Amino acid sequence: MTTHPTLRALRTTPEGLLWEPGERWVRGRKGDVTVVDSRRPVLVWEPGVPVPLYAFPHSDVRQDLLRPAADPPIGTHTGSRIFYDLDLDGELLENAAWTFPAADLAGHIAFEWFRRSGRGLDHWYEEEEEIFVHPRDPHKRVDAIRSSRHVQVSAGGTAVADTHRPVLLFETGLPTRYYIPREDVRLDLLEATDHHTGCPYKGTAAYWSLRGGAEVPPNLVWSYPDPLAAVAPIKDLLAFYNEEVDITVDGEPQERPVTHFSRTSGPRT
């Protein structure tokens, strides 16, 4: 059998886009209407954006639902100039789709994802599994591994967790996250919030803030009550943002990492 190793190699366009052919069957829906149905998606990484998006051949898109955008945005999506509104029985979703100026991606259309941008298609599927926020990156790993390390967490100078049975979550490009059984966390110091986020690798997270006015951001703690099967060991365990708390592992204080989650009270994933 002949192999083609270059088929999955990343390409670079003069505009700074990275892209590669995808191999998953992808569908995108708005409500009950399937707008995209493709077995030939293309993964695209825009400059400075750590997560990919999908672009699809025109023939795999319900173009009868697209209208030239009445008010196309300027300076978004790597210089794109052609945008489309999505018309669903009179409901108009403005700037829900666009084409990239890159010659390599001519003939392809990309879509906004509601769970990421607040507009666009609200249900996406890879094969028969629903995914959220953005496509999964084939160059990224997420591993949840049970451990016996001694993990201690303090926030604002107060000890909030102490365990010898954490689950360590290793995710490419992010700090190790320490998921801790609830029995080993000072739950009396936590207050549930109405904040939730979605992750294509882990599922939907619920959040807590720290009581008592400590100098830490809100939504400091999260948990996945129903995680995806690949990270099942983290179910119902609690994790803290390493960026904002002090974590000691086996007696060794860990440096606080600096990431895009540092000192922010905005949406987190």
PDB file of C-alpha atoms in Angstrom:
ATOM      1  CA  MET A   1       0.000   0.000   0.000  1.00  0.00           C
ATOM      2  CA  THR A   2       1.356   3.406  -0.947  1.00  0.00           C
ATOM      3  CA  THR A   3       1.462   5.997   1.815  1.00  0.00           C
ATOM      4  CA  HIS A   4       1.412   9.771   1.468  1.00  0.00           C
ATOM      5  CA  PRO A   5       3.023  11.255   4.583  1.00  0.00           C
ATOM      6  CA  THR A   6       2.821  14.794   3.229  1.00  0.00           C
ATOM      7  CA  LEU A   7      -0.978  14.738   3.050  1.00  0.00           C
ATOM      8  CA  ARG A   8      -1.217  15.634   6.750  1.00  0.00           C
ATOM      9  CA  ALA A   9       1.684  18.096   6.737  1.00  0.00           C
ATOM     10  CA  LEU A  10       0.858  21.642   7.796  1.00  0.00           C
ATOM     11  CA  ARG A  11       0.896  24.208   5.033  1.00  0.00           C
ATOM     12  CA  THR A  12       1.571  27.931   5.431  1.00  0.00           C
ATOM     13  CA  THR A  13      -0.033  30.657   3.330  1.00  0.00           C
ATOM     14  CA  PRO A  14       1.505  34.076   2.578  1.00  0.00           C
ATOM     15  CA  GLU A  15      -1.142  35.568   4.848  1.00  0.00           C
ATOM     16  CA  GLY A  16       0.250  33.618   7.812  1.00  0.00           C
ATOM     17  CA  LEU A  17      -2.456  30.959   7.995  1.00  0.00           C
ATOM     18  CA  LEU A  18      -1.599  27.359   8.814  1.00  0.00           C
ATOM     19  CA  TRP A  19      -3.837  24.661   7.377  1.00  0.00           C
ATOM     20  CA  GLU A  20      -4.067  20.959   6.720  1.00  0.00           C
ATOM     21  CA  PRO A  21      -6.689  18.566   5.346  1.00  0.00           C
ATOM     22  CA  GLY A  22      -8.896  16.984   7.987  1.00  0.00           C
ATOM     23  CA  GLU A  23     -10.050  13.381   8.017  1.00  0.00           C
ATOM     24  CA  ARG A  24     -13.183  13.565  10.171  1.00  0.00           C
ATOM     25  CA  TRP A  25     -16.813  13.657   9.080  1.00  0.00           C
ATOM     26  CA  VAL A  26     -18.006  17.040  10.317  1.00  0.00           C
ATOM     27  CA  ARG A  27     -21.514  18.473  10.479  1.00  0.00           C
ATOM     28  CA  GLY A  28     -22.661  21.881  11.642  1.00  0.00           C
ATOM     29  CA  ARG A  29     -26.240  22.740  12.538  1.00  0.00           C
ATOM     30  CA  LYS A  30     -28.294  25.725  13.548  1.00  0.00           C
ATOM     31  CA  GLY A  31     -31.187  24.346  15.539  1.00  0.00           C
ATOM     32  CA  ASP A  32     -32.534  21.444  13.509  1.00  0.00           C
ATOM     33  CA  VAL A  33     -31.105  22.658  10.183  1.00  0.00           C
ATOM     34  CA  THR A  34     -27.897  21.043   8.925  1.00  0.00           C
ATOM     35  CA  VAL A  35     -25.891  23.811   7.260  1.00  0.00           C
ATOM     36  CA  VAL A  36     -22.602  21.916   6.768  1.00  0.00           C
ATOM     37  CA  ASP A  37     -22.059  18.234   6.044  1.00  0.00           C
ATOM     38  CA  SER A  38     -18.501  17.436   5.014  1.00  0.00           C
ATOM     39  CA  ARG A  39     -16.080  14.540   4.838  1.00  0.00           C
ATOM     40  CA  ARG A  40     -13.428  16.896   3.460  1.00  0.00           C
ATOM     41  CA  PRO A  41     -12.952  19.584   6.106  1.00  0.00           C
ATOM     42  CA  VAL A  42      -9.817  21.677   6.312  1.00  0.00           C
ATOM     43  CA  LEU A  43      -8.327  22.682   9.660  1.00  0.00           C
ATOM     44  CA  VAL A  44      -7.123  26.297   9.747  1.00  0.00           C
ATOM     45  CA  TRP A  45      -5.031  28.086  12.388  1.00  0.00           C
ATOM     46  CA  GLU A  46      -5.120  31.880  12.266  1.00  0.00           C
ATOM     47  CA  PRO A  47      -2.029  33.859  13.350  1.00  0.00           C
ATOM     48  CA  GLY A  48      -1.912  34.338  17.113  1.00  0.00           C
ATOM     49  CA  VAL A  49      -4.918  32.061  17.751  1.00  0.00           C
ATOM     50  CA  PRO A  50      -3.975  28.848  19.600  1.00  0.00           C
ATOM     51  CA  VAL A  51      -6.984  26.784  18.515  1.00  0.00           C
ATOM     52  CA  PRO A  52      -8.069  25.768  15.005  1.00  0.00           C
ATOM     53  CA  LEU A  53     -11.279  26.230  13.090  1.00  0.00           C
ATOM     54  CA  TYR A  54     -12.790  24.351  10.171  1.00  0.00           C
ATOM     55  CA  ALA A  55     -13.258  25.494   6.583  1.00  0.00           C
ATOM     56  CA  PHE A  56     -15.370  23.470   4.150  1.00  0.00           C
ATOM     57  CA  PRO A  57     -15.644  23.026   0.387  1.00  0.00           C
ATOM     58  CA  HIS A  58     -18.479  25.097  -1.057  1.00  0.00           C
ATOM     59  CA  SER A  59     -20.221  21.943  -2.252  1.00  0.00           C
ATOM     60  CA  ASP A  60     -20.529  20.687   1.361  1.00  0.00           C
ATOM     61  CA  VAL A  61     -22.323  23.844   2.521  1.00  0.00           C
ATOM     62  CA  ARG A  62     -26.000  24.850   2.155  1.00  0.00           C
ATOM     63  CA  GLN A  63     -25.182  27.898   0.066  1.00  0.00           C
ATOM     64  CA  ASP A  64     -28.876  28.514  -0.530  1.00  0.00           C
ATOM     65  CA  LEU A  65     -28.975  29.692   3.089  1.00  0.00           C
ATOM     66  CA  LEU A  66     -26.147  32.218   2.666  1.00  0.00           C
ATOM     67  CA  ARG A  67     -26.574  35.888   1.733  1.00  0.00           C
ATOM     68  CA  PRO A  68     -23.809  38.450   1.111  1.00  0.00           C
ATOM     69  CA  ALA A  69     -23.240  40.156   4.458  1.00  0.00           C
ATOM     70  CA  ALA A  70     -25.018  43.480   4.802  1.00  0.00           C
ATOM     71  CA  ASP A  71     -22.407  44.835   7.221  1.00  0.00           C
ATOM     72  CA  PRO A  72     -19.185  42.797   6.941  1.00  0.00           C
ATOM     73  CA  PRO A  73     -16.651  43.313   9.745  1.00  0.00           C
ATOM     74  CA  ILE A  74     -13.274  44.853   9.056  1.00  0.00           C
ATOM     75  CA  GLY A  75      -9.940  43.438  10.197  1.00  0.00           C
ATOM     76  CA  THR A  76     -11.196  40.034  11.313  1.00  0.00           C
ATOM     77  CA  HIS A  77     -10.247  36.504  10.311  1.00  0.00           C
ATOM     78  CA  THR A  78      -6.865  37.293   8.759  1.00  0.00           C
ATOM     79  CA  GLY A  79      -7.947  39.909   6.282  1.00  0.00           C
ATOM     80  CA  SER A  80     -11.095  38.202   5.041  1.00  0.00           C
ATOM     81  CA  ARG A  81     -13.244  40.494   2.916  1.00  0.00           C
ATOM     82  CA  ILE A  82     -16.130  38.246   1.890  1.00  0.00           C
ATOM     83  CA  PHE A  83     -18.645  37.494   4.647  1.00  0.00           C
ATOM     84  CA  TYR A  84     -22.072  35.902   4.594  1.00  0.00           C
ATOM     85  CA  ASP A  85     -25.207  36.243   6.676  1.00  0.00           C
ATOM     86  CA  LEU A  86     -27.085  33.017   7.348  1.00  0.00           C
ATOM     87  CA  ASP A  87     -30.812  33.180   6.562  1.00  0.00           C
ATOM     88  CA  LEU A  88     -32.940  30.544   8.312  1.00  0.00           C
ATOM     89  CA  ASP A  89     -36.633  31.104   7.614  1.00  0.00           C
ATOM     90  CA  GLY A  90     -36.276  34.833   8.078  1.00  0.00           C
ATOM     91  CA  GLU A  91     -33.931  34.634  11.052  1.00  0.00           C
ATOM     92  CA  LEU A  92     -30.757  36.375   9.917  1.00  0.00           C
ATOM     93  CA  LEU A  93     -27.449  35.495  11.581  1.00  0.00           C
ATOM     94  CA  GLU A  94     -25.088  38.279  10.605  1.00  0.00           C
ATOM     95  CA  ASN A  95     -21.528  37.473   9.497  1.00  0.00           C
ATOM     96  CA  ALA A  96     -21.942  33.797  10.340  1.00  0.00           C
ATOM     97  CA  ALA A  97     -19.582  32.648   7.567  1.00  0.00           C
ATOM     98  CA  TRP A  98     -16.658  33.918   5.557  1.00  0.00           C
ATOM     99  CA  THR A  99     -13.974  32.995   3.045  1.00  0.00           C
ATOM    100  CA  PHE A 100     -10.256  33.445   3.578  1.00  0.00           C
ATOM    101  CA  PRO A 101      -8.225  35.501   1.067  1.00  0.00           C
ATOM    102  CA  ALA A 102      -5.549  32.776   0.872  1.00  0.00           C
ATOM    103  CA  ALA A 103      -5.343  31.163  -2.574  1.00  0.00           C
ATOM    104  CA  ASP A 104      -4.771  27.778  -0.920  1.00  0.00           C
ATOM    105  CA  LEU A 105      -8.220  28.008   0.688  1.00  0.00           C
ATOM    106  CA  ALA A 106     -10.125  29.265  -2.335  1.00  0.00           C
ATOM    107  CA  GLY A 107     -13.428  27.454  -2.640  1.00  0.00           C
ATOM    108  CA  HIS A 108     -13.759  26.963   1.136  1.00  0.00           C
ATOM    109  CA  ILE A 109     -16.128  28.580   3.644  1.00  0.00           C
ATOM    110  CA  ALA A 110     -15.587  28.897   7.406  1.00  0.00           C
ATOM    111  CA  PHE A 111     -18.275  29.381  10.072  1.00  0.00           C
ATOM    112  CA  GLU A 112     -18.590  30.982  13.475  1.00  0.00           C
ATOM    113  CA  TRP A 113     -19.284  28.632  16.413  1.00  0.00           C
ATOM    114  CA  PHE A 114     -21.905  29.960  18.816  1.00  0.00           C
ATOM    115  CA  ARG A 115     -20.206  28.529  21.917  1.00  0.00           C
ATOM    116  CA  ARG A 116     -17.007  30.392  20.987  1.00  0.00           C
ATOM    117  CA  SER A 117     -18.075  33.721  19.507  1.00  0.00           C
ATOM    118  CA  GLY A 118     -21.690  34.033  20.643  1.00  0.00           C
ATOM    119  CA  ARG A 119     -23.009  33.751  17.101  1.00  0.00           C
ATOM    120  CA  GLY A 120     -23.130  31.238  14.290  1.00  0.00           C
ATOM    121  CA  LEU A 121     -23.930  27.521  14.258  1.00  0.00           C
ATOM    122  CA  ASP A 122     -24.775  26.082  17.667  1.00  0.00           C
ATOM    123  CA  HIS A 123     -24.254  22.325  17.208  1.00  0.00           C
ATOM    124  CA  TRP A 124     -21.179  20.662  15.737  1.00  0.00           C
ATOM    125  CA  TYR A 125     -20.353  16.983  15.328  1.00  0.00           C
ATOM    126  CA  GLU A 126     -17.199  15.050  14.515  1.00  0.00           C
ATOM    127  CA  GLU A 127     -18.389  11.616  13.398  1.00  0.00           C
ATOM    128  CA  GLU A 128     -21.237  10.886  15.888  1.00  0.00           C
ATOM    129  CA  GLU A 129     -19.849  12.891  18.814  1.00  0.00           C
ATOM    130  CA  GLU A 130     -20.897  16.460  19.522  1.00  0.00           C
ATOM    131  CA  ILE A 131     -18.020  18.880  20.038  1.00  0.00           C
ATOM    132  CA  PHE A 132     -17.986  22.349  21.549  1.00  0.00           C
ATOM    133  CA  VAL A 133     -16.282  25.741  21.256  1.00  0.00           C
ATOM    134  CA  HIS A 134     -13.785  24.787  18.527  1.00  0.00           C
ATOM    135  CA  PRO A 135     -12.496  21.740  16.614  1.00  0.00           C
ATOM    136  CA  ARG A 136     -10.145  19.369  18.348  1.00  0.00           C
ATOM    137  CA  ASP A 137      -6.532  19.968  17.419  1.00  0.00           C
ATOM    138  CA  PRO A 138      -4.961  16.760  16.009  1.00  0.00           C
ATOM    139  CA  HIS A 139      -1.560  17.963  17.249  1.00  0.00           C
ATOM    140  CA  LYS A 140      -2.724  18.253  20.851  1.00  0.00           C
ATOM    141  CA  ARG A 141      -2.933  15.596  23.581  1.00  0.00           C
ATOM    142  CA  VAL A 142      -5.000  15.616  26.752  1.00  0.00           C
ATOM    143  CA  ASP A 143      -4.202  12.871  29.271  1.00  0.00           C
ATOM    144  CA  ALA A 144      -5.839  12.426  32.699  1.00  0.00           C
ATOM    145  CA  ILE A 145      -3.600  10.244  34.896  1.00  0.00           C
ATOM    146  CA  ARG A 146      -4.259   9.127  38.464  1.00  0.00           C
ATOM    147  CA  SER A 147      -1.385   9.851  40.838  1.00  0.00           C
ATOM    148  CA  SER A 148      -0.262   9.515  44.472  1.00  0.00           C
ATOM    149  CA  ARG A 149       1.654  12.795  44.566  1.00  0.00           C
ATOM    150  CA  HIS A 150       1.118  15.038  47.569  1.00  0.00           C
ATOM    151  CA  VAL A 151      -0.584  18.173  46.263  1.00  0.00           C
ATOM    152  CA  GLN A 152      -1.351  21.173  48.482  1.00  0.00           C
ATOM    153  CA  VAL A 153      -3.174  24.294  47.349  1.00  0.00           C
ATOM    154  CA  SER A 154      -3.457  27.659  49.087  1.00  0.00           C
ATOM    155  CA  ALA A 155      -5.284  30.742  47.856  1.00  0.00           C
ATOM    156  CA  GLY A 156      -4.833  34.192  49.291  1.00  0.00           C
ATOM    157  CA  GLY A 157      -2.701  32.662  52.036  1.00  0.00           C
ATOM    158  CA  THR A 158      -5.397  30.153  53.071  1.00  0.00           C
ATOM    159  CA  ALA A 159      -4.954  26.380  52.681  1.00  0.00           C
ATOM    160  CA  VAL A 160      -7.826  25.146  50.526  1.00  0.00           C
ATOM    161  CA  ALA A 161      -6.802  21.623  49.451  1.00  0.00           C
ATOM    162  CA  ASP A 162      -4.479  18.807  50.531  1.00  0.00           C
ATOM    163  CA  THR A 163      -4.457  15.420  48.815  1.00  0.00           C
ATOM    164  CA  HIS A 164      -2.387  12.303  48.112  1.00  0.00           C
ATOM    165  CA  ARG A 165      -4.750  11.098  45.373  1.00  0.00           C
ATOM    166  CA  PRO A 166      -4.930  13.728  42.647  1.00  0.00           C
ATOM    167  CA  VAL A 167      -5.564  13.188  38.977  1.00  0.00           C
ATOM    168  CA  LEU A 168      -2.997  15.039  36.886  1.00  0.00           C
ATOM    169  CA  LEU A 169      -4.253  16.412  33.595  1.00  0.00           C
ATOM    170  CA  PHE A 170      -1.557  16.961  30.982  1.00  0.00           C
ATOM    171  CA  GLU A 171      -2.742  19.134  28.090  1.00  0.00           C
ATOM    172  CA  THR A 172      -0.418  20.221  25.306  1.00  0.00           C
ATOM    173  CA  GLY A 173       0.458  23.902  25.643  1.00  0.00           C
ATOM    174  CA  LEU A 174      -1.025  24.356  29.139  1.00  0.00           C
ATOM    175  CA  PRO A 175       0.286  23.866  32.686  1.00  0.00           C
ATOM    176  CA  THR A 176      -0.385  20.562  34.422  1.00  0.00           C
ATOM    177  CA  ARG A 177      -3.755  20.806  36.164  1.00  0.00           C
ATOM    178  CA  TYR A 178      -4.235  19.060  39.487  1.00  0.00           C
ATOM    179  CA  TYR A 179      -7.723  17.606  39.954  1.00  0.00           C
ATOM    180  CA  ILE A 180      -8.487  16.931  43.617  1.00  0.00           C
ATOM    181  CA  PRO A 181     -11.218  14.811  45.272  1.00  0.00           C
ATOM    182  CA  ARG A 182     -13.839  16.950  46.972  1.00  0.00           C
ATOM    183  CA  GLU A 183     -13.184  15.261  50.294  1.00  0.00           C
ATOM    184  CA  ASP A 184      -9.687  16.782  50.206  1.00  0.00           C
ATOM    185  CA  VAL A 185     -10.877  20.336  49.464  1.00  0.00           C
ATOM    186  CA  ARG A 186     -12.168  22.968  51.935  1.00  0.00           C
ATOM    187  CA  LEU A 187     -15.622  23.142  50.355  1.00  0.00           C
ATOM    188  CA  ASP A 188     -16.749  25.543  53.084  1.00  0.00           C
ATOM    189  CA  LEU A 189     -14.471  28.137  51.511  1.00  0.00           C
ATOM    190  CA  LEU A 190     -16.053  27.820  48.072  1.00  0.00           C
ATOM    191  CA  GLU A 191     -19.194  29.380  46.654  1.00  0.00           C
ATOM    192  CA  ALA A 192     -20.809  28.045  43.470  1.00  0.00           C
ATOM    193  CA  THR A 193     -21.299  30.524  40.621  1.00  0.00           C
ATOM    194  CA  ASP A 194     -23.466  30.410  37.504  1.00  0.00           C
ATOM    195  CA  HIS A 195     -20.405  30.425  35.233  1.00  0.00           C
ATOM    196  CA  HIS A 196     -19.947  27.511  32.817  1.00  0.00           C
ATOM    197  CA  THR A 197     -17.534  26.846  29.981  1.00  0.00           C
ATOM    198  CA  GLY A 198     -17.258  24.192  27.300  1.00  0.00           C
ATOM    199  CA  CYS A 199     -14.139  22.374  26.151  1.00  0.00           C
ATOM    200  CA  PRO A 200     -13.933  20.052  23.117  1.00  0.00           C
ATOM    201  CA  TYR A 201     -11.514  17.791  25.014  1.00  0.00           C
ATOM    202  CA  LYS A 202     -13.164  17.634  28.444  1.00  0.00           C
ATOM    203  CA  GLY A 203     -16.821  18.680  28.334  1.00  0.00           C
ATOM    204  CA  THR A 204     -18.769  21.349  30.240  1.00  0.00           C
ATOM    205  CA  ALA A 205     -17.333  22.773  33.458  1.00  0.00           C
ATOM    206  CA  ALA A 206     -19.049  24.281  36.510  1.00  0.00           C
ATOM    207  CA  TYR A 207     -17.266  26.903  38.636  1.00  0.00           C
ATOM    208  CA  TRP A 208     -16.771  28.152  42.202  1.00  0.00           C
ATOM    209  CA  SER A 209     -15.315  31.322  43.660  1.00  0.00           C
ATOM    210  CA  LEU A 210     -13.429  31.606  46.946  1.00  0.00           C
ATOM    211  CA  ARG A 211     -15.372  33.044  49.877  1.00  0.00           C
ATOM    212  CA  GLY A 212     -13.951  35.717  52.141  1.00  0.00           C
ATOM    213  CA  GLY A 213     -12.673  38.323  49.723  1.00  0.00           C
ATOM    214  CA  ALA A 214      -9.217  36.877  49.182  1.00  0.00           C
ATOM    215  CA  GLU A 215      -7.142  38.622  46.529  1.00  0.00           C
ATOM    216  CA  VAL A 216      -7.932  36.097  43.823  1.00  0.00           C
ATOM    217  CA  PRO A 217     -10.181  36.334  40.752  1.00  0.00           C
ATOM    218  CA  PRO A 218     -13.685  34.858  40.732  1.00  0.00           C
ATOM    219  CA  ASN A 219     -14.370  31.473  39.151  1.00  0.00           C
ATOM    220  CA  LEU A 220     -11.075  30.191  40.495  1.00  0.00           C
ATOM    221  CA  VAL A 221     -12.162  26.564  40.820  1.00  0.00           C
ATOM    222  CA  TRP A 222     -13.864  24.263  38.341  1.00  0.00           C
ATOM    223  CA  SER A 223     -15.106  20.712  37.905  1.00  0.00           C
ATOM    224  CA  TYR A 224     -16.480  18.492  35.143  1.00  0.00           C
ATOM    225  CA  PRO A 225     -19.579  16.658  36.436  1.00  0.00           C
ATOM    226  CA  ASP A 226     -19.951  14.721  33.176  1.00  0.00           C
ATOM    227  CA  PRO A 227     -16.572  14.699  31.396  1.00  0.00           C
ATOM    228  CA  LEU A 228     -15.930  13.145  28.019  1.00  0.00           C
ATOM    229  CA  ALA A 229     -14.863   9.498  28.114  1.00  0.00           C
ATOM    230  CA  ALA A 230     -11.221  10.276  27.272  1.00  0.00           C
ATOM    231  CA  VAL A 231     -10.803  12.155  30.579  1.00  0.00           C
ATOM    232  CA  ALA A 232     -13.233  10.170  32.738  1.00  0.00           C
ATOM    233  CA  PRO A 233     -10.878  10.120  35.796  1.00  0.00           C
ATOM    234  CA  ILE A 234     -11.487  13.848  36.434  1.00  0.00           C
ATOM    235  CA  LYS A 235     -15.242  13.388  36.981  1.00  0.00           C
ATOM    236  CA  ASP A 236     -16.460  15.561  39.877  1.00  0.00           C
ATOM    237  CA  LEU A 237     -12.898  16.417  40.998  1.00  0.00           C
ATOM    238  CA  LEU A 238     -11.943  20.055  41.620  1.00  0.00           C
ATOM    239  CA  ALA A 239      -9.128  21.965  39.936  1.00  0.00           C
ATOM    240  CA  PHE A 240      -7.622  25.386  40.677  1.00  0.00           C
ATOM    241  CA  TYR A 241      -6.019  27.854  38.296  1.00  0.00           C
ATOM    242  CA  ASN A 242      -2.280  27.412  38.871  1.00  0.00           C
ATOM    243  CA  GLU A 243      -1.909  30.960  37.588  1.00  0.00           C
ATOM    244  CA  GLU A 244      -3.711  32.388  40.639  1.00  0.00           C
ATOM    245  CA  VAL A 245      -3.027  30.042  43.585  1.00  0.00           C
ATOM    246  CA  ASP A 246       0.019  28.566  45.289  1.00  0.00           C
ATOM    247  CA  ILE A 247       0.522  24.857  44.611  1.00  0.00           C
ATOM    248  CA  THR A 248       3.053  22.612  46.332  1.00  0.00           C
ATOM    249  CA  VAL A 249       3.776  19.152  44.902  1.00  0.00           C
ATOM    250  CA  ASP A 250       5.671  16.622  47.043  1.00  0.00           C
ATOM    251  CA  GLY A 251       6.958  19.474  49.188  1.00  0.00           C
ATOM    252  CA  GLU A 252       8.216  21.558  46.266  1.00  0.00           C
ATOM    253  CA  PRO A 253       6.462  24.890  45.577  1.00  0.00           C
ATOM    254  CA  GLN A 254       5.462  25.267  41.955  1.00  0.00           C
ATOM    255  CA  GLU A 255       6.027  28.443  39.994  1.00  0.00           C
ATOM    256  CA  ARG A 256       2.880  30.201  38.905  1.00  0.00           C
ATOM    257  CA  PRO A 257       2.662  29.877  35.119  1.00  0.00           C
ATOM    258  CA  VAL A 258       1.759  32.830  32.934  1.00  0.00           C
ATOM    259  CA  THR A 259      -0.935  31.966  30.391  1.00  0.00           C
ATOM    260  CA  HIS A 260      -3.931  33.627  28.766  1.00  0.00           C
ATOM    261  CA  PHE A 261      -5.866  32.594  31.912  1.00  0.00           C
ATOM    262  CA  SER A 262      -3.724  34.773  34.192  1.00  0.00           C
ATOM    263  CA  ARG A 263      -5.538  37.496  36.155  1.00  0.00           C
ATOM    264  CA  THR A 264      -8.755  37.428  34.195  1.00  0.00           C
ATOM    265  CA  SER A 265     -12.332  37.277  35.322  1.00  0.00           C
ATOM    266  CA  GLY A 266     -13.618  36.706  31.795  1.00  0.00           C
ATOM    267  CA  PRO A 267     -14.674  33.402  30.222  1.00  0.00           C
ATOM    268  CA  ARG A 268     -12.310  30.520  30.838  1.00  0.00           C
ATOM    269  CA  THR A 269     -12.093  27.067  29.277  1.00  0.00           C
TER     270      THR A 269
END
